[in-house]
mmCIF file of C-alpha atoms in Angstrom:
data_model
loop_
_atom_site.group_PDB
_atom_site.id
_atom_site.type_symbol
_atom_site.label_atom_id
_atom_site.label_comp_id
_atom_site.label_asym_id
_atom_site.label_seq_id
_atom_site.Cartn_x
_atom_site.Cartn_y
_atom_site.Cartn_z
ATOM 1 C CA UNK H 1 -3.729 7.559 -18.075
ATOM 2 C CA UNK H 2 -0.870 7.585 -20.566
ATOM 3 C CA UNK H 3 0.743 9.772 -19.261
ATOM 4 C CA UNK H 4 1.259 7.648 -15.797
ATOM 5 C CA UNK H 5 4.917 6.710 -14.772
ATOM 6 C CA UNK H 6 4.829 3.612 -12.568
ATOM 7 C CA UNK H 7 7.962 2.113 -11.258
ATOM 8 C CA UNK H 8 9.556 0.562 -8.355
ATOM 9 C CA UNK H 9 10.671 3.500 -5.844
ATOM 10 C CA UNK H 10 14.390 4.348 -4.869
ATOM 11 C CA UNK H 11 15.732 5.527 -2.488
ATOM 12 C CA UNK H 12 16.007 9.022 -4.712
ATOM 13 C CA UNK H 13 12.151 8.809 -4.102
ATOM 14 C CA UNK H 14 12.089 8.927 -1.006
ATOM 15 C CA UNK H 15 11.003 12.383 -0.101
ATOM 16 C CA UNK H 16 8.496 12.104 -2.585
ATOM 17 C CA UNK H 17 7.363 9.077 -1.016
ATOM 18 C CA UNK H 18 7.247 10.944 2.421
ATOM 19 C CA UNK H 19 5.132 13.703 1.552
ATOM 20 C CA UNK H 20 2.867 11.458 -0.211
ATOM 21 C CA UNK H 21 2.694 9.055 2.836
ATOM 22 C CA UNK H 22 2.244 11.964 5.151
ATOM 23 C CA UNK H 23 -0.630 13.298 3.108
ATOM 24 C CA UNK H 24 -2.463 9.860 3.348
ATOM 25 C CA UNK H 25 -2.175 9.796 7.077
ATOM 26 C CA UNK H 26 -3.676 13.363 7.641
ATOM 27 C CA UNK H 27 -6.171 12.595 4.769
ATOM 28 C CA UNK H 28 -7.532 8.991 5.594
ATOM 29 C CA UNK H 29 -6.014 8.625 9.207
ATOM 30 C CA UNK H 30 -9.009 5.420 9.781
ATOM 31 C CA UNK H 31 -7.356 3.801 6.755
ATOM 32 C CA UNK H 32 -3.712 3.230 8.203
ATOM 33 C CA UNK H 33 -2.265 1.314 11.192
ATOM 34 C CA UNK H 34 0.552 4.035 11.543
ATOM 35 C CA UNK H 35 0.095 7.494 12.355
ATOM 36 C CA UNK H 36 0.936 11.359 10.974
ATOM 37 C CA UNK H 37 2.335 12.322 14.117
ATOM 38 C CA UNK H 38 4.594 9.323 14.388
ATOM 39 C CA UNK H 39 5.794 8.911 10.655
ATOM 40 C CA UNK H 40 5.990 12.772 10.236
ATOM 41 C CA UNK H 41 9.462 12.135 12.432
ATOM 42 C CA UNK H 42 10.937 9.961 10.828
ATOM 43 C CA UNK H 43 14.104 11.179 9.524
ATOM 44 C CA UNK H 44 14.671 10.778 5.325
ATOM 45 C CA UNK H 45 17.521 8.125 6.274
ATOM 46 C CA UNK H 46 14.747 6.583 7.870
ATOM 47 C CA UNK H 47 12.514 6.635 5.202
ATOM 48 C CA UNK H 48 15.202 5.438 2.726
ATOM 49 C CA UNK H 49 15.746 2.248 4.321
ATOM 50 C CA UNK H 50 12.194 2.094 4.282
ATOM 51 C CA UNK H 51 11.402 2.160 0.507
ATOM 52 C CA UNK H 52 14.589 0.478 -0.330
ATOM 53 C CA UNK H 53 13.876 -1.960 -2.785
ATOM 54 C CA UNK H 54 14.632 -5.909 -2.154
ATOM 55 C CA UNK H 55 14.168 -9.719 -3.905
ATOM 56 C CA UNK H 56 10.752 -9.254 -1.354
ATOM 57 C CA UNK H 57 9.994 -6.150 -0.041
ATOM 58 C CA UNK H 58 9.352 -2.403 -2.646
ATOM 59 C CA UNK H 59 6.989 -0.190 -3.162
ATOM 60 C CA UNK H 60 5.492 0.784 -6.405
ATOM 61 C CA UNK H 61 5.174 4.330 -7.326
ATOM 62 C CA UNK H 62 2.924 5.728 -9.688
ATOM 63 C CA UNK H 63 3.862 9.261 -10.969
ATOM 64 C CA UNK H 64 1.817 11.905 -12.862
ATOM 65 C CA UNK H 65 3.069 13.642 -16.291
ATOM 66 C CA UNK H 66 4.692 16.303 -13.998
ATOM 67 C CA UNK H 67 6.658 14.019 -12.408
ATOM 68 C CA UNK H 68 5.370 14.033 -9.060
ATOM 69 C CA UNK H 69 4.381 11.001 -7.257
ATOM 70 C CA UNK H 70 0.164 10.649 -6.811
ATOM 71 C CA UNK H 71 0.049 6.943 -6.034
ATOM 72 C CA UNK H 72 1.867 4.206 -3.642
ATOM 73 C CA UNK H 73 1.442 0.333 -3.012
ATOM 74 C CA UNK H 74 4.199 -1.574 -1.083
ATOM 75 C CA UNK H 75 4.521 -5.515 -0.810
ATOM 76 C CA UNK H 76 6.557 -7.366 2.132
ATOM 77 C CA UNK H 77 7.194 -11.289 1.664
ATOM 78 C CA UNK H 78 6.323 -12.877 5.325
ATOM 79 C CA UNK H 79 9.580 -14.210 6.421
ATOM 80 C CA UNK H 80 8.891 -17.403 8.401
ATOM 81 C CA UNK H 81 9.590 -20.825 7.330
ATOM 82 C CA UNK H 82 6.053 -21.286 7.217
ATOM 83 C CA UNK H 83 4.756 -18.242 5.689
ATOM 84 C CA UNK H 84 7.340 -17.449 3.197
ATOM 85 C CA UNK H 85 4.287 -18.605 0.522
ATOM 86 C CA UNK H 86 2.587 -15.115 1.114
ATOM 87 C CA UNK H 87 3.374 -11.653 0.976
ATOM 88 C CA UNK H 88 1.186 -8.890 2.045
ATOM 89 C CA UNK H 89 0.176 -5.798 0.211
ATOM 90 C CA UNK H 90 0.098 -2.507 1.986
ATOM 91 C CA UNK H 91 -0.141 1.169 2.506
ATOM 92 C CA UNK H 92 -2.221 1.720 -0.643
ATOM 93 C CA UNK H 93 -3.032 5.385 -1.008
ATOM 94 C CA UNK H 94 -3.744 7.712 -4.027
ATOM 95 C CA UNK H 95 -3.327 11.171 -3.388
ATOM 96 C CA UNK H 96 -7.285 12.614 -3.215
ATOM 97 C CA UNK H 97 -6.907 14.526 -6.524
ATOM 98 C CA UNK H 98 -5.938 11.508 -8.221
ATOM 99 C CA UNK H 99 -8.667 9.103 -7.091
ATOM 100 C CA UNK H 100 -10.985 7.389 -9.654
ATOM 101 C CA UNK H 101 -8.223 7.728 -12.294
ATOM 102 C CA UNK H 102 -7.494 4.045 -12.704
ATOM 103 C CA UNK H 103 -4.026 4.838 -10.917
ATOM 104 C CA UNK H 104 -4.915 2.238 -8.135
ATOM 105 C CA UNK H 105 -5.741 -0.459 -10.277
ATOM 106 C CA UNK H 106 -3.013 0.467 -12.160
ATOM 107 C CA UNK H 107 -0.498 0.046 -9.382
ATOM 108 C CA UNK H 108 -1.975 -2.868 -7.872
ATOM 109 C CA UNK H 109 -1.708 -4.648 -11.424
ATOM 110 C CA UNK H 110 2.102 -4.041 -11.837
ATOM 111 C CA UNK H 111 2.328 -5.253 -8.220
ATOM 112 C CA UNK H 112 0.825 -8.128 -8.736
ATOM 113 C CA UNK H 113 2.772 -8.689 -12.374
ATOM 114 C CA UNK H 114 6.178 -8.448 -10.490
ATOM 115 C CA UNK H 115 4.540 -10.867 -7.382
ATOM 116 C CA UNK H 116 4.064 -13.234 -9.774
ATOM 117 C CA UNK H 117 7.891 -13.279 -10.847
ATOM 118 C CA UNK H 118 9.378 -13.708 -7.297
ATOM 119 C CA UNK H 119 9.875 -17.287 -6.954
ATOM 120 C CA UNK H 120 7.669 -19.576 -4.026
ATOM 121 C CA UNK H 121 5.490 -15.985 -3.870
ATOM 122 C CA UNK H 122 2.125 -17.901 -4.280
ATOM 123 C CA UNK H 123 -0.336 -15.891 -2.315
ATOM 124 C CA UNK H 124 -0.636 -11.870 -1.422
ATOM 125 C CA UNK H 125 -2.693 -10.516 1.796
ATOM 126 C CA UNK H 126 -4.234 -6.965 2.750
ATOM 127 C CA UNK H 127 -6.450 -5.750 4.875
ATOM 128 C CA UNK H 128 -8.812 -2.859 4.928
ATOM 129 C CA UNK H 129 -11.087 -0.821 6.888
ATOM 130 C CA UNK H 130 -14.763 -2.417 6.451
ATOM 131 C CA UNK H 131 -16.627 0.718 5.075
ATOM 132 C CA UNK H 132 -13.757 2.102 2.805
ATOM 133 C CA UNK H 133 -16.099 0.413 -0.261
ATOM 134 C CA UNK H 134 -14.219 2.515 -3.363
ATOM 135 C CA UNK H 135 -11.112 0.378 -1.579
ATOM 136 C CA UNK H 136 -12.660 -2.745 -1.269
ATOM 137 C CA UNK H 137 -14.358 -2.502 -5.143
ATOM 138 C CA UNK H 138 -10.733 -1.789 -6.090
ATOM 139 C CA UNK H 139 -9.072 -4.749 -4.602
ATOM 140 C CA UNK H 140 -11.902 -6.978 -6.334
ATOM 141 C CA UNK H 141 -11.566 -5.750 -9.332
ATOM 142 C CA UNK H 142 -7.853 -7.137 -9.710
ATOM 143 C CA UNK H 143 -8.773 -10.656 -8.068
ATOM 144 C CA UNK H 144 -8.758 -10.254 -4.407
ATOM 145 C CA UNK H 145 -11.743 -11.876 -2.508
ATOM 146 C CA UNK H 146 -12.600 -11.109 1.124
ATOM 147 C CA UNK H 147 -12.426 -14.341 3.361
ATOM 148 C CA UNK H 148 -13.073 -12.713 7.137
ATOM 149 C CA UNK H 149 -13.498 -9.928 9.363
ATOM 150 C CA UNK H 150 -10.814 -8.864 12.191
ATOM 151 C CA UNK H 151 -13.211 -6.737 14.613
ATOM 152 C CA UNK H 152 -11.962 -3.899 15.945
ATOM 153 C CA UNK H 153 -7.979 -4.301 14.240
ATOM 154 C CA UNK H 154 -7.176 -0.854 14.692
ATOM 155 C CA UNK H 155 -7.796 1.749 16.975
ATOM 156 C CA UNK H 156 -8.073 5.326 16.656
ATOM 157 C CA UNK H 157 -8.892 8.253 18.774
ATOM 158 C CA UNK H 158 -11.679 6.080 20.730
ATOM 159 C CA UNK H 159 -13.192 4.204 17.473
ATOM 160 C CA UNK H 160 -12.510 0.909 16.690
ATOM 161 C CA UNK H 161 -12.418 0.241 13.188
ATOM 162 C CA UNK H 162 -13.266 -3.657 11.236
ATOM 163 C CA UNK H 163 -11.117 -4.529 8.347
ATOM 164 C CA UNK H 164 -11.629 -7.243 5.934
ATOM 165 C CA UNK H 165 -9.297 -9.314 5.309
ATOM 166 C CA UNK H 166 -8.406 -10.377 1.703
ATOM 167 C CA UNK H 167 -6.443 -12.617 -0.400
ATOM 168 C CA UNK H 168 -5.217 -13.165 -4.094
ATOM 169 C CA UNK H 169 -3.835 -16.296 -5.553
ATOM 170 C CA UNK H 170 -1.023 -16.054 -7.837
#
């Protein structure tokens, strides 16, 4: 996709950035360990301070030719004095109309490019639901490898869901 736009979001992006988020709760609700009905009231201050970009904590945007935003990764650095090593990678979605576009890989490699720049960053996490395989392929693809299974880490409307849990070595 030449035509791609992929940057670190601002705080100008943040209403983007909810309306994207929303969508990927009501789309994929199995995929997340937050909710539609709880994010969908959070105020835009709320979601500001949320995308805010820091040393260790963004979120990459990816944003179509029209300028709308179609894809989102964030990355949080753990913050104890044991864990400051690894970071973990989360809330991955591409909107549905977007999928198979390269757009995920193509966030998840300027994620990774900028991880590798933030000094003592040495390792990034995720986690994802078991049976999302297009997910899991993706992750591969850029280096992660699986190394266990969480049963049942989250829980909605009665189902219990598995994730994997990955890594990748900077």
């Amino acid at each position: 996709m030449k035509s791609l736009n992929i940057k670190i979001l601002k705080e100008s992006d943040a209403k983007q950035y909810q309306e994207l988020r929303l969508n990927g709760l009501k789309t994929n609700p199995e995929a997340f360990g937050s909710t539609y009905e709880r994010e969908s009231k959070f105020s835009l201050e709320t979601v500001i301070d949320r995308i805010r970009p820091a040393v260790d904590k963004f979120v990459i945007g990816a944003f179509h030719e029209s300028g709308l935003l179609v894809g989102i990764v964030a990355l949080a650095r753990e913050s104890g004095i044991k864990t400051t090593h690894k970071a973990n990678v989360y809330g991955v979605y591409i909107s549905k109309e977007m999928r198979r576009t390269g757009i995920g890989k193509a966030l998840l490699l300027e994620l990774i490019r900028i991880a590798k720049d933030i000094e003592g960053l040495e390792q990034l996490n995720l986690s994802v639901v078991c049976d999302n395989e297009p997910a899991k392929e993706l992750y591969k693809s850029v280096g992660f490898k699986t190394y266990g299974i969480e049963p049942n880490a989250l829980k909605f409307m009665g189902q219990y869901y598995d994730e994997d849990l990955m890594v990748l070595q900077l």
